[in-house]
Amino acid sequence: MTLTPDQIIMFELWGMPLNATIFYTWIVMALLTIASLLITRKLRPDVPPNRWRTTLEVIVQGIQSQIEEISRRPSRRLLYFVGTLFLFVAMSNLLLVVPGFEPPTSSLSTTTALAISVLIAVPMFGVNSRGLGGYLKTYLEPSVIMLPFNIISEFSRGISLAIRLYGNIMSGAVIAVILLGVAPFFFPVVLDVLGLLTGMIQAYIFAILATVYISTATTPSPSTQTQKDS
Amino acid sequence: MSIDWITVAAQIANFLVLVWLLKRFLYRPILDGIDARETEIANRMQDAVLAQEKAAQAEADYRDQLSRQQSKEADLSEAVRKAAEDERDAILAEARAQLERERALWLTQLSDEAREYTRKLHRVGADALLSLTRKALGDLADDTLEARMAAQLIQKIDPMAAELKNAAAAASSAVIYSQAPLPPGVKGSLTSGLDAVFPGIAPDFKTDPEQAPGLVLRIGGAQLAWTLDSYIDGLEALVADKLGAGAVPGDPDHAQ
């Protein structure tokens, strides 16, 4: 039994082995891109939206409103990043119900990649919002003594993000496989349904945490805000 | 549980590509569409507000126009009423004038009828008086009216002889007018009576139907007459007095 799809080699591409994580990631990317392309290709202001377009609008606006509630400021760049995180994780977890599909999020490499992406995005958004000096100063708050702790905190966030998502998805898949062997008729279905729910919740939690981290980096600290106000 | 760092790098690249793809094919079209629709809705709302303002302005204009029209109608109605009153006054004035004219005409006709009545009364009275006198003279004195008239004329000549002579001057003829031809006996007594005062002047006898009953002597510029006019006037006065005494006070027929 393989616990990670990284070890499953699907085929070789230009002499390089292509594992299931990357292959199914491409499938998820293709599904999301093609669906978006098909729905938005005939998008014109004078044409009333159909139900697919309305569904996409509801999803995008829902993500946007969640981001605005957390960060208290509208930002398209944050929407692109966090929205893509959510949609990718959610779609990967939803496809768990497809027989033979290995969700990329059940790979620690994928969750680590996503966590690293968040780790890189946090300082980028912070520097973009507050400037390099302003962002680096946050590591010295509330005092210089806190600098190592702030750095550890920053990395621990990424590790917790990666491990949380990986653990949830991987454990769901593993338990489903084990139960499939023990009781192949009833429990796998129940667990798949629960896996869908867990997957959606994990996608939501991952996106929300990423938003919180980025918002913390971009929101001015109370002392800075007070100085600006004065 | 192991991490394949090549896969991690590939997944980071995949994720960045997916961010770009979704930004290109999902977020931008959807958000731009939402923005365009919101802009269109805002524009329509603005248009609706403008249309509402325009409608309010049109309503105000209409009300103003209606007010002006009502004011104009009131003025027109007042003018029509005044014209009608003027027309009524003119018609009434014309009617009053017509009434006055008819009243004046009626009064003229009444006056003419009164004069005609008086004339007829005068003539009828004269005829009646003449007939009665002639009959009374015939019955009581065995004499004629013409003979008594001739005697009265000759009797009036004597006291006025001097004045008649002065007025007649050198007249050589005299004319005696009567209403009807005189009997020869009366002519003879008149000729002899006149000859006594104006010797050598023979009277010429003429008739005049319009003359009052009686005799009229004209000699030169002098004239002497005896007619029944004074008697007829007295009769008329007597009749009028009696008619006036018998009239009912307040009766318009009698008052007229």
Coordinates of C-alpha atoms in Angstrom, one line a residue:
Chain A
M1 CA 0.0 0.0 0.0
T2 CA 1.4 3.3 -1.0
L3 CA 0.6 6.3 1.3
T4 CA 1.5 8.9 -1.2
P5 CA 0.8 9.3 -4.9
D6 CA 4.4 10.6 -5.4
Q7 CA 5.5 7.0 -5.6
I8 CA 3.1 6.1 -8.3
I9 CA 4.7 6.6 -11.7
M10 CA 2.1 7.1 -14.3
F11 CA 4.3 7.4 -17.4
E12 CA 7.5 9.0 -18.7
L13 CA 7.6 12.3 -20.4
W14 CA 10.7 13.1 -22.4
G15 CA 12.6 10.5 -20.4
M16 CA 11.4 11.9 -17.1
P17 CA 9.1 9.8 -14.8
L18 CA 5.8 11.5 -14.2
N19 CA 4.2 10.6 -10.9
A20 CA 0.5 10.5 -10.0
T21 CA 0.7 13.7 -8.0
I22 CA 1.7 15.9 -10.9
F23 CA -0.5 14.0 -13.4
Y24 CA -3.6 14.4 -11.3
T25 CA -2.7 18.0 -10.5
W26 CA -2.7 18.6 -14.3
I27 CA -6.1 17.0 -14.5
V28 CA -7.4 19.2 -11.8
M29 CA -5.8 22.3 -13.5
A30 CA -7.3 21.3 -16.9
L31 CA -10.7 20.8 -15.4
L32 CA -10.7 24.1 -13.7
T33 CA -9.3 26.0 -16.7
I34 CA -11.5 24.3 -19.3
A35 CA -14.6 24.8 -17.1
S36 CA -13.7 28.5 -16.6
L37 CA -13.0 28.9 -20.3
L38 CA -16.2 27.3 -21.4
I39 CA -18.3 29.3 -19.0
T40 CA -16.7 32.7 -19.5
R41 CA -15.9 32.6 -23.3
K42 CA -19.2 34.2 -24.3
L43 CA -19.4 36.5 -21.4
R44 CA -20.8 39.9 -22.5
P45 CA -22.4 42.6 -20.4
D46 CA -25.5 42.7 -22.6
V47 CA -26.1 38.9 -22.3
P48 CA -27.9 37.9 -19.2
P49 CA -25.9 35.3 -17.1
N50 CA -26.8 31.7 -17.4
R51 CA -26.8 29.4 -14.4
W52 CA -23.2 28.2 -14.9
R53 CA -22.0 31.7 -15.0
T54 CA -24.1 32.6 -12.1
T55 CA -22.6 29.6 -10.2
L56 CA -19.1 30.8 -10.9
E57 CA -20.1 34.4 -9.9
V58 CA -21.5 33.1 -6.7
I59 CA -18.3 31.2 -5.9
V60 CA -16.0 34.0 -6.9
Q61 CA -18.0 36.6 -5.0
G62 CA -18.3 34.3 -2.0
I63 CA -14.5 33.9 -1.9
Q64 CA -14.2 37.7 -2.3
S65 CA -16.6 38.5 0.5
Q66 CA -14.8 36.1 2.8
I67 CA -11.5 37.7 2.0
E68 CA -12.9 41.2 2.6
E69 CA -14.4 40.1 5.9
I70 CA -11.0 38.9 7.1
S71 CA -8.7 41.5 5.5
R72 CA -11.2 44.4 5.7
R73 CA -10.0 45.6 2.3
P74 CA -10.8 44.4 -1.2
S75 CA -7.8 43.1 -3.1
R76 CA -7.9 41.3 -6.5
R77 CA -4.4 39.9 -6.1
L78 CA -5.3 38.3 -2.8
L79 CA -8.4 36.9 -4.5
Y80 CA -6.4 35.4 -7.4
F81 CA -4.0 33.7 -4.9
V82 CA -6.4 32.5 -2.2
G83 CA -9.2 31.8 -4.6
T84 CA -6.9 29.5 -6.6
L85 CA -5.8 27.8 -3.4
F86 CA -9.4 27.1 -2.4
L87 CA -10.5 26.0 -5.9
F88 CA -7.5 23.7 -6.4
V89 CA -7.8 22.1 -3.0
A90 CA -11.6 21.8 -3.2
M91 CA -11.6 20.3 -6.7
S92 CA -8.8 17.9 -5.7
N93 CA -10.8 16.8 -2.7
L94 CA -14.1 16.6 -4.6
L95 CA -12.5 14.3 -7.2
L96 CA -11.7 11.9 -4.3
V97 CA -15.1 10.2 -5.1
V98 CA -13.9 9.4 -8.7
P99 CA -12.7 5.8 -8.6
G100 CA -9.0 5.5 -9.3
F101 CA -8.4 9.3 -8.8
E102 CA -5.6 10.1 -6.4
P103 CA -6.1 13.5 -5.0
P104 CA -2.9 15.6 -5.2
T105 CA -3.7 17.0 -1.8
S106 CA -3.1 13.6 -0.3
S107 CA 0.6 14.1 -1.2
L108 CA 2.8 15.8 1.3
S109 CA 4.7 17.3 -1.6
T110 CA 1.6 19.1 -2.8
T111 CA 0.6 20.4 0.5
T112 CA 4.2 21.4 1.2
A113 CA 4.3 23.2 -2.1
L114 CA 1.1 25.0 -1.3
A115 CA 2.4 25.9 2.2
I116 CA 5.6 27.1 0.7
S117 CA 3.6 29.2 -1.8
V118 CA 1.7 30.7 1.2
L119 CA 5.0 31.3 3.0
I120 CA 6.4 33.1 0.0
A121 CA 3.2 35.0 -0.6
V122 CA 3.0 36.3 2.9
P123 CA 6.2 38.4 2.7
M124 CA 5.4 39.4 -0.9
F125 CA 2.0 40.8 0.0
G126 CA 3.5 42.3 3.1
V127 CA 6.3 44.1 1.3
N128 CA 3.9 45.2 -1.4
S129 CA 1.5 46.6 1.2
R130 CA 3.9 48.1 3.8
G131 CA 7.2 48.3 2.0
L132 CA 10.3 46.3 2.7
G133 CA 11.3 48.2 5.9
G134 CA 7.8 48.2 7.2
Y135 CA 7.4 44.5 6.7
L136 CA 10.8 43.5 8.2
K137 CA 10.0 45.7 11.2
T138 CA 7.0 43.4 12.0
Y139 CA 9.6 40.7 13.0
L140 CA 10.9 43.1 15.7
E141 CA 7.5 43.7 17.3
P142 CA 6.7 44.0 20.0
S143 CA 10.5 44.0 20.8
V144 CA 13.7 42.9 19.2
I145 CA 13.8 39.9 21.6
M146 CA 10.8 38.5 19.7
L147 CA 12.7 38.3 16.4
P148 CA 13.6 34.5 16.6
F149 CA 10.2 33.7 17.8
N150 CA 8.5 35.6 15.0
I151 CA 10.7 33.7 12.5
I152 CA 9.9 30.3 14.0
S153 CA 6.2 31.3 14.1
E154 CA 6.4 32.2 10.4
F155 CA 7.8 28.8 9.5
S156 CA 5.6 26.9 11.9
R157 CA 2.6 28.3 10.1
G158 CA 3.7 26.9 6.8
I159 CA 4.5 23.5 8.4
S160 CA 1.1 23.4 10.2
L161 CA -0.7 24.3 7.0
A162 CA 1.0 21.6 5.0
I163 CA 0.7 18.9 7.7
R164 CA -2.9 19.7 8.5
L165 CA -4.1 19.4 4.9
Y166 CA -2.0 16.4 4.1
G167 CA -3.0 14.5 7.2
N168 CA -6.7 15.1 6.7
I169 CA -6.8 14.1 3.1
M170 CA -4.3 11.3 3.3
S171 CA -5.9 9.8 6.4
G172 CA -9.3 9.9 4.7
A173 CA -7.9 8.1 1.7
V174 CA -6.0 5.6 3.7
I175 CA -9.0 4.8 5.9
A176 CA -11.2 4.4 2.8
V177 CA -8.7 2.0 1.4
I178 CA -8.5 0.0 4.6
L179 CA -12.3 -0.1 5.0
L180 CA -12.6 -1.1 1.4
G181 CA -10.8 -4.2 2.3
V182 CA -12.7 -5.0 5.4
A183 CA -16.2 -4.0 4.5
P184 CA -16.4 -3.3 0.8
F185 CA -20.1 -2.5 0.4
F186 CA -21.3 0.1 2.9
F187 CA -18.5 1.8 4.8
P188 CA -16.5 3.1 1.8
V189 CA -19.6 5.0 0.6
V190 CA -20.1 6.6 4.0
L191 CA -16.5 7.5 4.3
D192 CA -16.4 8.9 0.8
V193 CA -19.3 11.2 1.7
L194 CA -17.5 12.2 4.9
G195 CA -14.3 12.6 2.9
L196 CA -16.1 15.1 0.6
L197 CA -17.3 17.1 3.6
T198 CA -13.8 16.9 5.2
G199 CA -12.2 17.9 1.9
M200 CA -14.4 21.0 1.5
I201 CA -13.8 22.0 5.1
Q202 CA -10.1 21.5 4.7
A203 CA -10.1 23.6 1.5
Y204 CA -12.0 26.3 3.4
I205 CA -9.7 26.2 6.4
F206 CA -6.5 26.2 4.2
A207 CA -7.8 29.2 2.2
I208 CA -9.0 31.1 5.4
L209 CA -5.7 30.5 7.2
A210 CA -3.7 31.7 4.2
T211 CA -5.9 34.8 4.0
V212 CA -5.4 35.4 7.7
Y213 CA -1.6 35.1 7.4
I214 CA -1.4 37.3 4.4
S215 CA -3.8 39.8 6.0
T216 CA -1.7 39.9 9.2
A217 CA 1.3 40.7 7.1
T218 CA -0.5 43.4 5.1
T219 CA -2.6 45.0 7.9
P220 CA -0.7 47.9 9.7
S221 CA 0.0 47.1 13.3
P222 CA -1.9 49.2 15.9
S223 CA 1.1 51.2 16.8
T224 CA 1.8 52.0 13.1
Q225 CA -1.8 52.9 12.6
T226 CA -1.8 55.2 15.6
Q227 CA 1.3 57.0 14.3
K228 CA -0.3 57.4 10.9
D229 CA -3.5 58.7 12.4
S230 CA -1.6 61.2 14.5
Chain B
M1 CA 5.6 10.1 4.7
S2 CA 8.3 11.7 2.6
I3 CA 8.7 14.8 0.6
D4 CA 9.7 14.7 -3.0
W5 CA 11.3 18.1 -3.5
I6 CA 11.2 17.8 -7.3
T7 CA 7.5 17.2 -7.0
V8 CA 7.2 20.1 -4.6
A9 CA 9.0 22.4 -7.1
A10 CA 6.7 21.1 -9.9
Q11 CA 3.6 21.6 -7.8
I12 CA 4.7 25.2 -6.9
A13 CA 5.1 25.8 -10.6
N14 CA 1.8 24.1 -11.3
F15 CA 0.1 26.2 -8.7
L16 CA 1.6 29.4 -10.1
V17 CA 0.5 28.4 -13.6
L18 CA -3.0 27.6 -12.3
V19 CA -3.1 31.1 -10.6
W20 CA -2.3 32.7 -13.9
L21 CA -4.8 30.5 -15.8
L22 CA -7.6 31.1 -13.4
K23 CA -6.8 34.8 -13.3
R24 CA -6.9 34.9 -17.1
F25 CA -9.9 32.7 -17.7
L26 CA -12.0 32.9 -14.5
Y27 CA -11.5 35.8 -12.1
R28 CA -10.9 38.6 -14.6
P29 CA -13.9 37.8 -16.9
I30 CA -16.2 37.1 -14.0
L31 CA -15.1 40.2 -12.0
D32 CA -15.0 42.4 -15.1
G33 CA -18.5 41.1 -16.0
I34 CA -19.8 41.9 -12.6
D35 CA -18.2 45.3 -12.7
A36 CA -19.6 46.0 -16.1
R37 CA -23.1 44.8 -15.0
E38 CA -22.8 47.0 -11.8
T39 CA -21.8 49.9 -14.0
E40 CA -24.7 49.2 -16.3
I41 CA -27.0 49.0 -13.4
A42 CA -25.6 52.2 -12.0
N43 CA -26.0 53.9 -15.4
R44 CA -29.6 52.6 -15.6
M45 CA -30.3 53.8 -12.1
Q46 CA -28.8 57.2 -13.1
D47 CA -31.0 57.1 -16.3
A48 CA -34.0 56.2 -14.2
V49 CA -33.2 59.1 -11.8
L50 CA -32.8 61.4 -14.8
A51 CA -36.0 60.0 -16.3
Q52 CA -37.8 60.5 -13.0
E53 CA -36.5 64.1 -12.8
K54 CA -37.6 64.6 -16.4
A55 CA -41.0 63.2 -15.6
A56 CA -41.3 65.4 -12.5
Q57 CA -40.3 68.4 -14.6
A58 CA -42.8 67.4 -17.3
E59 CA -45.5 67.0 -14.6
A60 CA -44.6 70.4 -13.2
D61 CA -44.8 71.9 -16.8
Y62 CA -48.1 70.2 -17.4
R63 CA -49.5 71.5 -14.1
D64 CA -48.3 74.9 -14.9
Q65 CA -49.7 74.7 -18.4
L66 CA -53.0 73.4 -16.9
S67 CA -53.1 76.3 -14.4
R68 CA -52.4 78.8 -17.2
Q69 CA -55.1 77.1 -19.3
Q70 CA -57.6 77.3 -16.5
S71 CA -56.7 80.9 -15.9
K72 CA -57.2 81.6 -19.6
E73 CA -60.5 79.8 -19.6
A74 CA -61.6 81.8 -16.6
D75 CA -60.6 85.0 -18.3
L76 CA -62.4 83.9 -21.5
S77 CA -65.5 82.9 -19.5
E78 CA -65.4 86.3 -17.8
A79 CA -65.1 88.0 -21.2
V80 CA -67.9 86.0 -22.6
R81 CA -70.1 86.8 -19.6
K82 CA -69.3 90.5 -19.9
A83 CA -70.0 90.4 -23.6
A84 CA -73.3 88.6 -22.9
E85 CA -74.2 91.2 -20.3
D86 CA -73.3 94.0 -22.8
E87 CA -75.4 92.2 -25.4
R88 CA -78.2 91.8 -23.0
D89 CA -78.0 95.5 -22.0
A90 CA -77.9 96.5 -25.7
I91 CA -80.9 94.3 -26.5
L92 CA -82.8 95.7 -23.5
A93 CA -81.9 99.2 -24.4
E94 CA -83.0 98.5 -28.0
A95 CA -86.2 97.0 -26.7
R96 CA -86.8 100.0 -24.5
A97 CA -86.2 102.4 -27.4
Q98 CA -88.5 100.3 -29.6
L99 CA -91.1 100.4 -26.8
E100 CA -90.7 104.2 -26.5
R101 CA -91.0 104.5 -30.3
E102 CA -94.1 102.4 -30.3
R103 CA -95.5 104.2 -27.4
A104 CA -94.8 107.5 -29.1
L105 CA -96.4 106.2 -32.3
W106 CA -99.3 104.9 -30.3
L107 CA -99.7 108.2 -28.6
T108 CA -99.5 109.9 -32.0
Q109 CA -102.1 107.6 -33.3
L110 CA -104.2 108.1 -30.2
S111 CA -103.9 111.9 -30.6
D112 CA -104.8 111.6 -34.3
E113 CA -107.8 109.4 -33.4
A114 CA -108.8 111.9 -30.8
R115 CA -108.5 114.7 -33.3
E116 CA -110.5 112.7 -35.8
Y117 CA -113.0 111.9 -33.1
T118 CA -113.2 115.6 -32.2
R119 CA -113.6 116.5 -35.9
K120 CA -116.3 113.9 -36.4
L121 CA -118.0 115.0 -33.2
H122 CA -117.8 118.5 -34.4
R123 CA -119.3 117.7 -37.7
V124 CA -122.0 115.4 -36.3
G125 CA -122.7 117.9 -33.6
A126 CA -123.0 120.6 -36.1
D127 CA -125.3 118.5 -38.3
A128 CA -127.4 117.6 -35.3
L129 CA -127.5 121.1 -34.0
L130 CA -128.3 122.4 -37.5
S131 CA -131.0 119.8 -38.0
L132 CA -132.5 120.3 -34.6
T133 CA -132.4 124.1 -34.9
R134 CA -134.0 124.0 -38.4
K135 CA -136.7 121.7 -37.2
A136 CA -137.3 123.7 -34.0
L137 CA -137.5 127.0 -36.0
G138 CA -139.8 125.4 -38.5
D139 CA -142.1 123.9 -35.8
L140 CA -142.1 126.8 -33.4
A141 CA -141.7 130.0 -35.6
D142 CA -142.6 128.8 -39.0
D143 CA -139.3 130.2 -40.2
T144 CA -136.1 128.7 -41.9
L145 CA -132.6 128.5 -40.4
E146 CA -131.1 130.3 -43.4
A147 CA -133.6 133.2 -42.9
R148 CA -132.6 133.4 -39.3
M149 CA -128.9 133.3 -40.1
A150 CA -129.4 136.0 -42.7
A151 CA -131.2 138.1 -40.1
Q152 CA -128.5 137.5 -37.5
L153 CA -125.8 138.5 -40.0
I154 CA -127.6 141.7 -41.0
Q155 CA -128.2 142.4 -37.4
K156 CA -124.5 142.1 -36.7
I157 CA -123.6 144.4 -39.6
D158 CA -125.4 147.5 -38.2
P159 CA -123.3 148.0 -35.0
M160 CA -120.1 147.3 -36.9
A161 CA -121.0 149.3 -40.0
A162 CA -118.3 152.0 -39.5
E163 CA -115.5 149.5 -38.9
L164 CA -116.6 147.5 -41.9
K165 CA -116.6 150.5 -44.1
N166 CA -113.1 151.4 -43.0
A167 CA -111.9 147.9 -43.6
A168 CA -113.6 147.5 -46.9
A169 CA -112.3 150.9 -48.2
A170 CA -113.1 151.2 -51.8
A171 CA -114.2 147.7 -52.4
S172 CA -116.8 147.3 -55.1
S173 CA -117.9 143.8 -54.5
A174 CA -118.8 141.6 -51.6
V175 CA -119.0 137.8 -51.3
I176 CA -121.2 135.8 -49.0
Y177 CA -120.1 132.2 -48.3
S178 CA -122.4 129.5 -47.2
Q179 CA -122.1 125.7 -46.7
A180 CA -125.1 125.1 -48.9
P181 CA -126.8 127.1 -51.6
L182 CA -129.1 129.7 -50.0
P183 CA -132.8 130.0 -50.9
P184 CA -133.7 133.0 -53.2
G185 CA -135.7 134.7 -50.3
V186 CA -132.7 134.6 -48.1
K187 CA -130.4 135.9 -50.9
G188 CA -132.9 138.8 -51.4
S189 CA -133.0 139.8 -47.7
L190 CA -129.2 139.6 -47.5
T191 CA -128.9 141.8 -50.7
S192 CA -131.3 144.4 -49.3
G193 CA -129.7 144.3 -45.9
L194 CA -126.3 144.8 -47.3
D195 CA -127.4 147.5 -49.7
A196 CA -128.6 149.6 -46.7
V197 CA -125.0 149.8 -45.4
F198 CA -123.0 149.6 -48.6
P199 CA -125.2 151.0 -51.3
G200 CA -124.4 150.0 -54.8
I201 CA -122.6 146.8 -53.9
A202 CA -124.4 143.7 -54.9
P203 CA -123.2 140.5 -53.0
D204 CA -122.0 137.5 -54.8
F205 CA -123.2 134.2 -53.2
K206 CA -120.8 131.3 -53.1
T207 CA -120.8 127.9 -51.4
D208 CA -117.9 126.2 -49.5
P209 CA -118.6 122.6 -48.2
E210 CA -115.7 122.9 -45.8
Q211 CA -117.0 126.0 -44.1
A212 CA -118.9 125.7 -40.9
P213 CA -122.6 126.0 -41.0
G214 CA -123.5 129.7 -41.2
L215 CA -122.7 132.8 -43.3
V216 CA -119.5 134.6 -43.9
L217 CA -119.4 138.1 -45.5
R218 CA -116.2 139.3 -47.1
I219 CA -116.0 142.7 -48.5
G220 CA -112.6 144.1 -49.3
G221 CA -110.3 143.4 -46.4
A222 CA -113.2 143.1 -44.0
Q223 CA -114.9 139.9 -42.9
L224 CA -118.0 139.3 -40.8
A225 CA -119.4 135.9 -40.0
W226 CA -122.1 134.1 -38.1
T227 CA -121.6 130.4 -37.8
L228 CA -122.5 127.5 -35.5
D229 CA -118.9 127.1 -34.4
S230 CA -119.3 128.7 -31.0
Y231 CA -122.5 126.6 -30.4
I232 CA -120.7 123.4 -31.5
D233 CA -117.8 124.2 -29.3
G234 CA -120.1 124.6 -26.4
L235 CA -121.8 121.3 -27.3
E236 CA -118.4 119.6 -27.4
A237 CA -117.4 121.1 -24.0
L238 CA -120.7 119.9 -22.6
V239 CA -120.2 116.3 -24.0
A240 CA -116.6 116.2 -22.8
D241 CA -117.8 117.4 -19.4
K242 CA -120.4 114.7 -19.2
L243 CA -118.1 112.0 -20.5
G244 CA -115.4 113.0 -18.0
A245 CA -117.9 112.9 -15.1
G246 CA -119.0 109.4 -16.1
A247 CA -115.4 108.0 -16.4
V248 CA -114.2 105.5 -13.8
P249 CA -111.1 106.7 -12.0
G250 CA -108.0 104.6 -12.7
D251 CA -109.5 103.1 -15.9
P252 CA -106.9 103.4 -18.5
D253 CA -109.3 103.5 -21.4
H254 CA -111.1 106.4 -19.8
A255 CA -108.0 108.1 -18.6
Q256 CA -106.7 108.2 -22.1

